[in-house]
Short mmCIF file of C-alpha atoms and ligand atoms in Angstrom, two decimals:
data_model
loop_
_atom_site.label_atom_id
_atom_site.label_comp_id
_atom_site.label_asym_id
_atom_site.label_seq_id
_atom_site.Cartn_x
_atom_site.Cartn_y
_atom_site.Cartn_z
CA MET Q 1 -32.10 16.43 31.23
CA ALA Q 2 -29.53 14.80 33.04
CA ALA Q 3 -29.36 13.34 29.31
CA VAL Q 4 -28.64 16.12 27.81
CA LEU Q 5 -26.14 17.59 30.44
CA ALA Q 6 -24.36 15.12 29.96
CA ALA Q 7 -23.66 15.32 26.17
CA PHE Q 8 -22.79 18.46 27.07
CA VAL Q 9 -20.01 17.93 29.27
CA MET Q 10 -18.52 15.90 26.43
CA VAL Q 11 -18.90 18.21 24.05
CA LEU Q 12 -17.07 20.73 26.38
CA ALA Q 13 -14.63 17.82 27.10
CA GLY Q 14 -13.91 17.58 23.33
CA GLN Q 15 -15.44 14.15 23.07
CA SER Q 16 -16.97 15.38 19.71
CA GLY Q 17 -19.73 13.69 19.60
CA ALA Q 18 -20.99 10.32 20.50
CA GLY Q 19 -17.96 8.57 22.00
CA ALA Q 20 -16.96 9.07 25.59
CA ALA Q 21 -19.44 6.95 27.33
CA ALA Q 22 -16.73 4.70 28.41
CA PRO Q 23 -13.95 6.10 30.07
CA ALA Q 24 -11.48 3.71 30.71
CA PRO Q 25 -8.31 3.87 28.08
CA ASP Q 26 -8.62 3.72 24.53
CA SER Q 27 -6.48 0.40 23.44
CA PRO Q 28 -5.14 1.72 19.49
CA SER Q 29 -7.21 1.66 16.92
CA LYS Q 30 -8.04 -1.61 14.32
CA GLN Q 31 -9.68 -1.67 10.75
CA TYR Q 32 -13.83 -2.42 11.01
CA LEU Q 33 -16.16 -3.23 8.15
CA VAL Q 34 -19.37 -1.09 8.67
CA THR Q 35 -22.78 -1.39 6.80
CA GLY Q 36 -25.69 1.13 7.07
CA ALA Q 37 -24.16 4.13 5.61
CA THR Q 38 -24.51 4.63 2.04
CA THR Q 39 -25.02 8.24 2.19
CA ALA Q 40 -22.91 11.19 2.56
CA GLN Q 41 -24.86 12.29 5.64
CA GLN Q 42 -24.71 9.01 7.30
CA ARG Q 43 -21.30 8.69 6.66
CA SER Q 44 -20.48 12.03 8.67
CA ARG Q 45 -22.57 10.58 11.41
CA LEU Q 46 -19.91 7.73 11.23
CA ALA Q 47 -16.96 10.55 10.68
CA ARG Q 48 -18.63 12.56 13.70
CA THR Q 49 -17.62 9.43 16.00
CA GLY Q 50 -14.20 10.40 14.96
CA ALA Q 51 -13.89 6.53 12.83
CA ALA Q 52 -11.41 7.54 10.38
CA ILE Q 53 -13.18 6.18 7.01
CA ASP Q 54 -10.80 4.72 5.23
CA THR Q 55 -12.37 3.26 1.79
CA VAL Q 56 -16.05 2.87 0.24
CA ARG Q 57 -16.06 0.19 -1.17
CA ALA Q 58 -18.32 -0.54 -4.16
CA ASP Q 59 -21.70 -1.93 -2.24
CA GLY Q 60 -21.90 1.06 0.02
CA SER Q 61 -20.38 -0.58 2.96
CA VAL Q 62 -17.59 1.30 4.62
CA GLU Q 63 -13.72 0.04 5.86
CA VAL Q 64 -13.15 2.56 9.49
CA SER Q 65 -10.61 3.12 11.29
CA ALA Q 66 -11.39 3.29 15.24
CA ILE Q 67 -10.53 2.36 19.19
CA PRO Q 68 -13.11 0.59 21.10
CA SER Q 69 -14.98 3.73 22.07
CA GLU Q 70 -15.88 5.17 18.45
CA VAL Q 71 -17.02 1.15 17.91
CA ALA Q 72 -19.23 1.80 20.67
CA ALA Q 73 -21.08 5.08 19.36
CA ILE Q 74 -21.33 3.41 15.71
CA LYS Q 75 -23.19 0.74 16.84
CA ARG Q 76 -25.27 3.23 19.22
CA LEU Q 77 -25.87 4.61 15.70
CA GLY Q 78 -27.39 1.53 14.73
CA LEU Q 79 -24.81 0.80 12.32
CA ARG Q 80 -23.72 -2.86 12.09
CA VAL Q 81 -19.65 -3.31 12.47
CA ARG Q 82 -17.52 -6.34 12.19
CA ALA Q 83 -13.47 -6.90 12.89
CA LEU Q 84 -11.61 -6.56 9.43
CA PRO Q 85 -8.42 -8.94 9.69
CA ALA Q 86 -5.34 -6.99 9.99
CA PRO Q 87 -3.56 -6.88 7.18
CA PRO Q 88 -1.43 -9.42 5.28
CA ALA Q 89 2.55 -9.93 5.94
CA ALA Q 90 4.30 -8.33 2.81
CA PRO Q 91 7.03 -10.49 1.12
CA ALA Q 92 10.22 -9.83 2.84
CA PRO Q 93 12.30 -7.13 0.88
CA ALA Q 94 14.57 -8.99 -1.60
CA PRO Q 95 17.55 -7.16 -2.61
CA SER Q 96 17.21 -8.12 -6.23
CA ILE Q 97 13.80 -5.98 -6.64
CA ALA Q 98 14.60 -2.88 -4.98
CA ALA Q 99 13.23 -1.52 -7.83
CA THR Q 100 9.36 -2.71 -6.87
CA SER Q 101 9.96 -2.36 -3.21
CA TYR Q 102 8.52 0.50 -1.53
CA HIS Q 103 10.61 3.51 -0.51
CA THR Q 104 11.99 4.12 3.02
CA TYR Q 105 12.57 7.15 4.60
CA ALA Q 106 15.86 7.54 3.98
CA GLU Q 107 15.47 5.31 0.14
CA THR Q 108 13.57 8.08 -0.85
CA LEU Q 109 15.56 10.81 0.26
CA ALA Q 110 18.08 9.00 -1.54
CA GLU Q 111 16.54 8.79 -4.72
CA LEU Q 112 16.00 12.73 -4.13
CA ASP Q 113 19.70 13.21 -4.30
CA GLN Q 114 20.56 11.22 -7.22
CA VAL Q 115 16.79 12.71 -9.28
CA VAL Q 116 19.36 16.03 -8.40
CA ALA Q 117 22.65 14.92 -9.32
CA ASN Q 118 21.07 13.30 -12.70
CA TYR Q 119 19.31 16.48 -13.47
CA PRO Q 120 20.96 19.19 -12.29
CA GLN Q 121 19.50 21.90 -14.60
CA ILE Q 122 15.83 20.80 -13.81
CA ALA Q 123 15.51 19.23 -10.63
CA ARG Q 124 16.62 21.15 -7.25
CA LYS Q 125 16.51 19.57 -3.74
CA PHE Q 126 14.74 21.42 -0.70
CA VAL Q 127 14.03 21.26 2.69
CA ALA Q 128 10.35 22.78 3.91
CA GLY Q 129 11.34 22.19 7.64
CA LYS Q 130 11.68 20.02 10.13
CA SER Q 131 9.22 17.19 11.94
CA TYR Q 132 8.06 16.84 15.26
CA GLN Q 133 11.17 14.50 15.69
CA GLY Q 134 13.81 17.00 13.64
CA ARG Q 135 13.11 14.79 10.12
CA ASP Q 136 13.71 16.75 7.70
CA ILE Q 137 10.51 17.63 5.32
CA VAL Q 138 12.10 17.71 2.04
CA GLY Q 139 10.85 18.05 -1.02
CA VAL Q 140 12.09 18.53 -5.09
CA LYS Q 141 11.53 22.07 -7.22
CA ILE Q 142 11.41 20.95 -10.80
CA SER Q 143 11.04 23.51 -13.80
CA ASP Q 144 14.10 24.63 -15.92
CA ASN Q 145 16.41 27.70 -15.03
CA VAL Q 146 15.23 25.61 -12.04
CA ALA Q 147 17.59 27.69 -9.74
CA SER Q 148 15.78 31.19 -10.76
CA ASP Q 149 12.80 32.07 -8.97
CA GLU Q 150 11.00 32.87 -12.45
CA ASN Q 151 7.69 34.34 -12.89
CA GLU Q 152 5.77 30.94 -14.19
CA PRO Q 153 2.63 29.46 -13.01
CA GLU Q 154 3.57 27.16 -9.74
CA VAL Q 155 1.85 23.86 -8.65
CA LEU Q 156 2.54 21.91 -5.64
CA TYR Q 157 2.16 18.32 -4.68
CA ILE Q 158 2.08 16.59 -1.27
CA ALA Q 159 1.98 12.76 -1.26
CA ASN Q 160 2.22 10.73 2.70
CA ILE Q 161 0.46 12.87 4.90
CA HIS Q 162 -1.38 10.05 6.07
CA ALA Q 163 1.89 7.73 7.71
CA ARG Q 164 0.34 4.53 6.57
CA GLU Q 165 -0.68 5.64 3.12
CA ARG Q 166 2.76 4.25 1.30
CA LEU Q 167 1.87 4.13 -2.02
CA THR Q 168 1.21 7.72 -2.30
CA ASN Q 169 4.86 8.66 -1.52
CA GLU Q 170 5.88 6.29 -4.53
CA GLN Q 171 2.84 8.44 -6.96
CA ALA Q 172 4.86 11.11 -5.88
CA LEU Q 173 8.51 9.19 -6.97
CA TYR Q 174 6.95 8.02 -10.12
CA LEU Q 175 5.87 12.27 -10.46
CA ILE Q 176 9.43 13.29 -10.44
CA GLY Q 177 10.95 10.68 -12.12
CA ILE Q 178 8.92 11.36 -15.46
CA LEU Q 179 8.95 14.83 -15.38
CA THR Q 180 13.20 14.45 -15.51
CA LYS Q 181 13.36 11.35 -17.41
CA GLU Q 182 11.34 12.42 -20.20
CA TYR Q 183 12.87 16.02 -20.20
CA ASN Q 184 13.49 16.52 -24.07
CA ALA Q 185 11.93 13.68 -24.97
CA THR Q 186 8.27 13.38 -24.58
CA SER Q 187 7.33 17.42 -26.38
CA ARG Q 188 4.29 17.25 -23.00
CA ILE Q 189 6.89 16.90 -20.27
CA THR Q 190 9.05 19.23 -21.99
CA ASN Q 191 6.67 22.17 -22.35
CA LEU Q 192 5.68 21.72 -18.75
CA VAL Q 193 8.91 22.02 -17.31
CA ASN Q 194 9.73 24.53 -19.81
CA SER Q 195 6.92 26.79 -18.58
CA ARG Q 196 5.66 25.47 -14.64
CA GLU Q 197 7.58 25.41 -11.55
CA ILE Q 198 6.12 22.06 -9.71
CA TRP Q 199 7.11 21.40 -6.04
CA ILE Q 200 6.98 18.09 -4.94
CA ILE Q 201 6.89 16.56 -1.04
CA PRO Q 202 6.90 12.72 -1.54
CA ILE Q 203 6.45 12.27 2.43
CA SER Q 204 5.14 14.92 4.68
CA ASN Q 205 4.72 13.38 7.64
CA PRO Q 206 8.03 11.64 8.03
CA ASP Q 207 7.96 10.62 11.48
CA GLY Q 208 4.72 8.69 10.68
CA GLN Q 209 6.06 6.89 7.44
CA VAL Q 210 9.30 5.53 9.51
CA TYR Q 211 7.43 4.64 12.50
CA ASP Q 212 5.19 2.56 10.22
CA MET Q 213 7.30 1.20 8.27
CA THR Q 214 9.46 0.05 11.36
CA SER Q 215 7.19 -2.42 11.90
CA ASP Q 216 8.65 -6.20 13.20
CA THR Q 217 5.71 -8.27 10.73
CA SER Q 218 7.39 -6.03 7.43
CA ALA Q 219 3.07 -5.51 7.10
CA GLY Q 220 3.06 -2.04 8.32
CA ARG Q 221 2.03 -0.34 11.78
CA MET Q 222 -1.18 0.98 10.27
CA TRP Q 223 -0.18 3.72 11.61
CA ARG Q 224 -1.74 7.48 10.45
CA LYS Q 225 -1.36 10.50 12.76
CA ASN Q 226 2.34 12.41 13.09
CA ARG Q 227 4.43 11.15 16.10
CA ARG Q 228 3.78 13.85 18.98
CA GLY Q 229 1.96 12.42 22.33
CA SER Q 230 -0.10 10.02 20.84
CA GLY Q 231 -0.25 11.33 16.98
CA THR Q 232 -2.78 14.24 15.59
CA ASP Q 233 -3.97 13.90 11.83
CA LEU Q 234 -2.34 16.14 10.11
CA ASN Q 235 -5.38 17.18 8.01
CA ARG Q 236 -7.10 18.38 11.06
CA ASN Q 237 -5.15 20.44 11.86
CA PHE Q 238 -4.97 22.82 8.88
CA ALA Q 239 -5.77 26.36 10.09
CA TYR Q 240 -9.14 27.22 8.19
CA ASN Q 241 -12.41 26.15 9.72
CA TRP Q 242 -10.24 24.15 12.54
CA GLY Q 243 -12.49 22.10 14.44
CA CYS Q 244 -15.62 23.59 13.48
CA CYS Q 245 -17.93 21.11 12.01
CA GLY Q 246 -18.15 17.55 13.40
CA GLY Q 247 -15.32 16.19 11.14
CA SER Q 248 -12.46 15.78 13.50
CA SER Q 249 -12.02 14.32 17.18
CA GLY Q 250 -11.27 16.41 20.12
CA ASN Q 251 -10.42 12.44 21.79
CA THR Q 252 -6.49 12.33 21.41
CA ALA Q 253 -6.42 8.60 20.89
CA SER Q 254 -8.62 8.95 18.13
CA GLU Q 255 -7.33 8.84 14.54
CA THR Q 256 -8.58 11.54 13.78
CA TYR Q 257 -7.49 14.08 16.73
CA ARG Q 258 -7.55 17.28 15.29
CA GLY Q 259 -4.86 18.87 17.97
CA PRO Q 260 -5.16 21.13 20.45
CA SER Q 261 -4.46 24.07 18.37
CA ALA Q 262 -4.76 24.79 14.90
CA GLU Q 263 -1.39 24.24 13.16
CA SER Q 264 -0.23 22.78 16.40
CA GLU Q 265 2.02 20.47 15.06
CA PRO Q 266 5.20 21.04 13.58
CA GLU Q 267 4.20 19.03 10.17
CA THR Q 268 1.23 20.97 9.94
CA LYS Q 269 3.20 24.23 10.32
CA VAL Q 270 6.10 23.38 8.31
CA LEU Q 271 3.27 22.35 5.57
CA SER Q 272 0.87 25.82 5.66
CA ASN Q 273 4.43 28.26 6.45
CA PHE Q 274 5.91 26.69 2.73
CA VAL Q 275 2.44 27.30 0.99
CA ARG Q 276 2.64 30.95 2.30
CA SER Q 277 6.49 31.38 1.42
CA ARG Q 278 5.12 31.21 -1.71
CA VAL Q 279 3.37 34.91 -1.70
CA VAL Q 280 5.78 36.74 -3.83
CA GLY Q 281 5.26 40.32 -4.27
CA GLY Q 282 1.47 39.72 -2.89
CA ARG Q 283 0.51 36.89 -5.10
CA GLN Q 284 0.13 33.35 -4.39
CA GLN Q 285 2.42 31.91 -7.21
CA LEU Q 286 0.94 28.44 -6.55
CA LYS Q 287 -2.03 27.89 -8.26
CA ILE Q 288 -2.72 24.46 -8.20
CA PHE Q 289 -2.78 21.83 -5.43
CA LEU Q 290 -3.26 18.43 -5.01
CA ASP Q 291 -2.83 16.27 -1.71
CA ILE Q 292 -1.95 12.69 -2.57
CA HIS Q 293 -4.06 10.03 -0.53
CA SER Q 294 -5.09 6.27 -0.18
CA TYR Q 295 -7.62 4.24 -1.19
CA ALA Q 296 -10.73 5.04 -1.81
CA ALA Q 297 -10.04 5.90 -5.95
CA LEU Q 298 -11.60 9.65 -6.08
CA VAL Q 299 -10.79 12.48 -7.32
CA LEU Q 300 -12.04 15.59 -4.47
CA TRP Q 301 -12.34 18.65 -4.20
CA PRO Q 302 -13.21 21.51 -1.45
CA PHE Q 303 -15.03 21.84 0.64
CA GLY Q 304 -15.16 19.05 3.14
CA TYR Q 305 -16.32 21.14 6.02
CA THR Q 306 -19.74 22.19 4.21
CA TYR Q 307 -22.15 20.11 2.54
CA SER Q 308 -22.63 23.64 0.35
CA ASN Q 309 -21.30 23.80 -3.06
CA THR Q 310 -20.46 27.20 -3.04
CA VAL Q 311 -19.97 29.67 -0.28
CA PRO Q 312 -20.38 33.67 0.11
CA GLY Q 313 -16.69 35.00 -0.34
CA ALA Q 314 -14.97 31.81 -0.08
CA MET Q 315 -16.44 29.06 -3.32
CA SER Q 316 -17.65 31.28 -5.96
CA ALA Q 317 -20.13 29.90 -8.19
CA ASP Q 318 -17.25 29.80 -11.17
CA GLU Q 319 -14.46 28.35 -8.38
CA GLU Q 320 -16.92 25.61 -7.75
CA SER Q 321 -17.60 24.79 -11.19
CA THR Q 322 -13.73 25.11 -11.60
CA HIS Q 323 -12.82 22.65 -9.62
CA ARG Q 324 -16.23 20.60 -10.26
CA THR Q 325 -14.73 20.61 -14.08
CA ILE Q 326 -11.37 19.67 -13.71
CA GLY Q 327 -11.20 16.83 -11.32
CA ARG Q 328 -14.37 14.88 -13.58
CA GLN Q 329 -11.78 15.86 -16.23
CA LEU Q 330 -9.24 13.85 -14.12
CA ALA Q 331 -11.41 11.29 -13.25
CA ALA Q 332 -11.96 10.57 -16.54
CA SER Q 333 -9.23 10.12 -17.55
CA ASN Q 334 -7.53 7.42 -13.41
CA GLY Q 335 -11.18 6.46 -13.38
CA TYR Q 336 -11.65 7.33 -10.16
CA THR Q 337 -14.88 8.50 -8.70
CA PRO Q 338 -15.11 13.03 -8.57
CA GLU Q 339 -16.67 14.69 -5.38
CA GLN Q 340 -17.08 17.15 -3.53
CA SER Q 341 -15.00 16.40 -0.78
CA SER Q 342 -18.18 16.49 1.82
CA ASP Q 343 -20.07 14.31 -0.88
CA LEU Q 344 -17.69 11.09 1.05
CA TYR Q 345 -18.00 12.78 4.67
CA ILE Q 346 -17.65 15.83 6.44
CA THR Q 347 -13.50 16.54 7.07
CA ASP Q 348 -12.30 19.92 9.11
CA GLY Q 349 -9.34 21.10 9.10
CA THR Q 350 -8.02 19.40 6.27
CA THR Q 351 -5.06 20.37 3.57
CA ASP Q 352 -7.26 21.27 0.76
CA ASP Q 353 -9.68 23.21 2.03
CA TRP Q 354 -7.01 25.50 3.42
CA THR Q 355 -5.24 25.66 0.98
CA PHE Q 356 -8.38 27.20 -1.14
CA GLY Q 357 -9.93 28.85 1.68
CA ASN Q 358 -7.20 30.65 3.02
CA GLN Q 359 -5.10 31.03 0.46
CA ARG Q 360 -7.11 30.55 -3.03
CA ILE Q 361 -5.09 27.76 -4.53
CA PHE Q 362 -7.19 24.98 -6.51
CA SER Q 363 -7.11 22.31 -4.51
CA PHE Q 364 -7.84 18.76 -5.06
CA THR Q 365 -7.28 15.62 -3.10
CA PHE Q 366 -6.69 11.94 -4.60
CA GLU Q 367 -7.61 9.20 -2.62
CA LEU Q 368 -5.22 6.45 -4.89
CA GLY Q 369 -6.52 2.89 -5.74
CA GLY Q 370 -5.72 -0.04 -4.17
CA SER Q 371 -6.80 -3.14 -2.02
CA SER Q 372 -5.57 -1.79 1.64
CA PHE Q 373 -2.94 0.38 2.77
CA TYR Q 374 -0.52 -1.61 1.68
CA PRO Q 375 -1.02 -2.93 -1.93
CA SER Q 376 1.57 -5.44 -2.75
CA PRO Q 377 4.77 -4.03 -4.19
CA SER Q 378 3.74 -5.95 -7.41
CA GLN Q 379 1.33 -4.25 -7.91
CA ILE Q 380 3.35 -0.67 -7.43
CA GLU Q 381 3.49 -0.10 -11.20
CA THR Q 382 0.29 -0.56 -12.76
CA LEU Q 383 -1.78 1.99 -9.75
CA THR Q 384 1.00 5.18 -9.88
CA THR Q 385 1.03 4.71 -13.97
CA ARG Q 386 -2.96 5.14 -13.72
CA ASN Q 387 -2.17 8.64 -12.91
CA ARG Q 388 -0.12 9.85 -15.51
CA ASP Q 389 -2.11 11.73 -17.90
CA SER Q 390 -4.29 12.85 -15.08
CA LEU Q 391 -0.93 14.17 -13.18
CA LEU Q 392 0.30 16.14 -16.36
CA THR Q 393 -3.34 17.81 -17.05
CA LEU Q 394 -3.58 18.98 -13.80
CA THR Q 395 -0.12 20.16 -13.88
CA GLU Q 396 -1.15 22.34 -17.17
CA TYR Q 397 -4.02 23.74 -15.47
CA ALA Q 398 -1.40 25.71 -13.60
CA ASP Q 399 -1.85 28.37 -16.32
CA CYS Q 400 -4.74 29.69 -15.87
CA PRO Q 401 -7.76 26.94 -13.81
CA TYR Q 402 -10.44 28.90 -15.41
CA ARG Q 403 -9.76 27.62 -18.69
CA ALA Q 404 -11.96 24.56 -17.67
CA ILE Q 405 -15.22 26.37 -17.60
CA GLY Q 406 -14.12 28.51 -20.51
CA LYS Q 407 -13.68 31.72 -18.62
CA GLN Q 408 -9.70 32.17 -19.29
CA GLN Q 409 -10.34 35.19 -20.86
CA GLN Q 410 -12.07 37.03 -17.74
CA TYR Q 411 -9.61 36.36 -14.59
CA CYS Q 412 -6.56 35.54 -16.03
CA GLY Q 413 -6.69 37.82 -19.34
CA THR Q 414 -5.21 34.62 -21.71
CA PRO Q 415 -7.33 34.00 -25.49
C1 LIG R 501 -9.52 12.09 5.29
O1 LIG R 501 -8.79 7.53 3.94
C2 LIG R 501 -9.78 13.92 2.69
C3 LIG R 501 -10.74 14.30 2.39
C4 LIG R 501 -9.77 15.76 2.01
N1 LIG R 501 -11.15 17.35 1.82
C5 LIG R 501 -9.96 12.48 3.03
C6 LIG R 501 -9.00 11.89 3.70
O2 LIG R 501 -8.57 12.49 5.55
O3 LIG R 501 -10.12 11.72 6.06
N2 LIG R 501 -8.96 9.95 3.50
S1 LIG R 501 -7.84 9.46 4.36
O4 LIG R 501 -8.16 9.58 5.31
N3 LIG R 501 -6.67 9.28 3.36
CA1 LIG R 502 11.50 27.98 -15.02
CA1 LIG R 503 7.79 31.79 -9.66
ZN1 LIG R 504 -5.10 9.79 4.08
#
């Protein structure tokens, strides 16, 4: 009975399950390899401790970022845990090969300014709002007649909501690069730019990104969250079934801390408000959304909060099979593994659960490939080019995602 009561008090205290035995202040998270959790249910039990699951290896073992209380909770689940080495220091930046190193926040802004200066007809910079520390959350809109809001299907790409997922900014910049440089050169790209309005936000969490990159060792600080207080996991802070299901933590020290309330974080608000601002004349203009993460090499779709494939009123059979069909097609192109988000592990308050569940935008998460959060800069080109076709295909689906299941006539009135 005492144990039951203690567990109840822990839940009331927002400890989200197991991790509260040791009340000592939690030190920063470290990476561990966990073996023995090979099913979605077992990985969800692991995630329920609050540990962030960073990748699932081919042999089924799992790399996690966990604080000491979470490590203790993982051991209590009967799983084996061993510490992983800190990421190796990145090579010192060499100015002569600047193009092959990771873009800082300042370099990213400069790059966007350059694109807009070079391609003013089709590229326009926009500021969605400000981060907690006052940095601009910047994006680029790409379309013909870019200054006008035309009646064209819209697509939103966001990256780097997790600070340390450094390749994701490069993937966004890669997409901006091909859409602009190949306009009027590659017909597939010309057609897309002429018929879509494509919004791309390369660094959704600028404070975290700057903090992660401002590291004495040049290896990166392994920072994931935003920078308000001890940080909130922005990908657990969105306002759809926020904190519902053991897919986030109530412990402020945890890498999956969900924040004090849904949309409590300035960055979540800015991104959500931007998406809401694309409702024009009562209709959401965005037809496709992609949130770019790393490094498990996955194509994911909603929902993450439940194992159910369909949910009455929230995910119809046709919506589910549209997500699944597009997701599998993208994965066939980039070589990633396609699955519903909860097949990986349960998450709640994620970006894509909200963009679909609340805004009805067909939504995906990519986990880019790579062997860590900091692949060698020499790998940037290979790892991002791998998504050339999948990103173009996804953008094409904005005309009518139901085309994927042959139901464009029924849902979009198109042949
Ligand atoms: C995360 O290692 C999110 C799935 C979204 N429905 C997966 C993501 O936030 O746990 N994995 S990651 O942190 N990038
Ligand atoms: Ca246009
Ligand atoms: Ca429009
Ligand atoms: Zn991530």
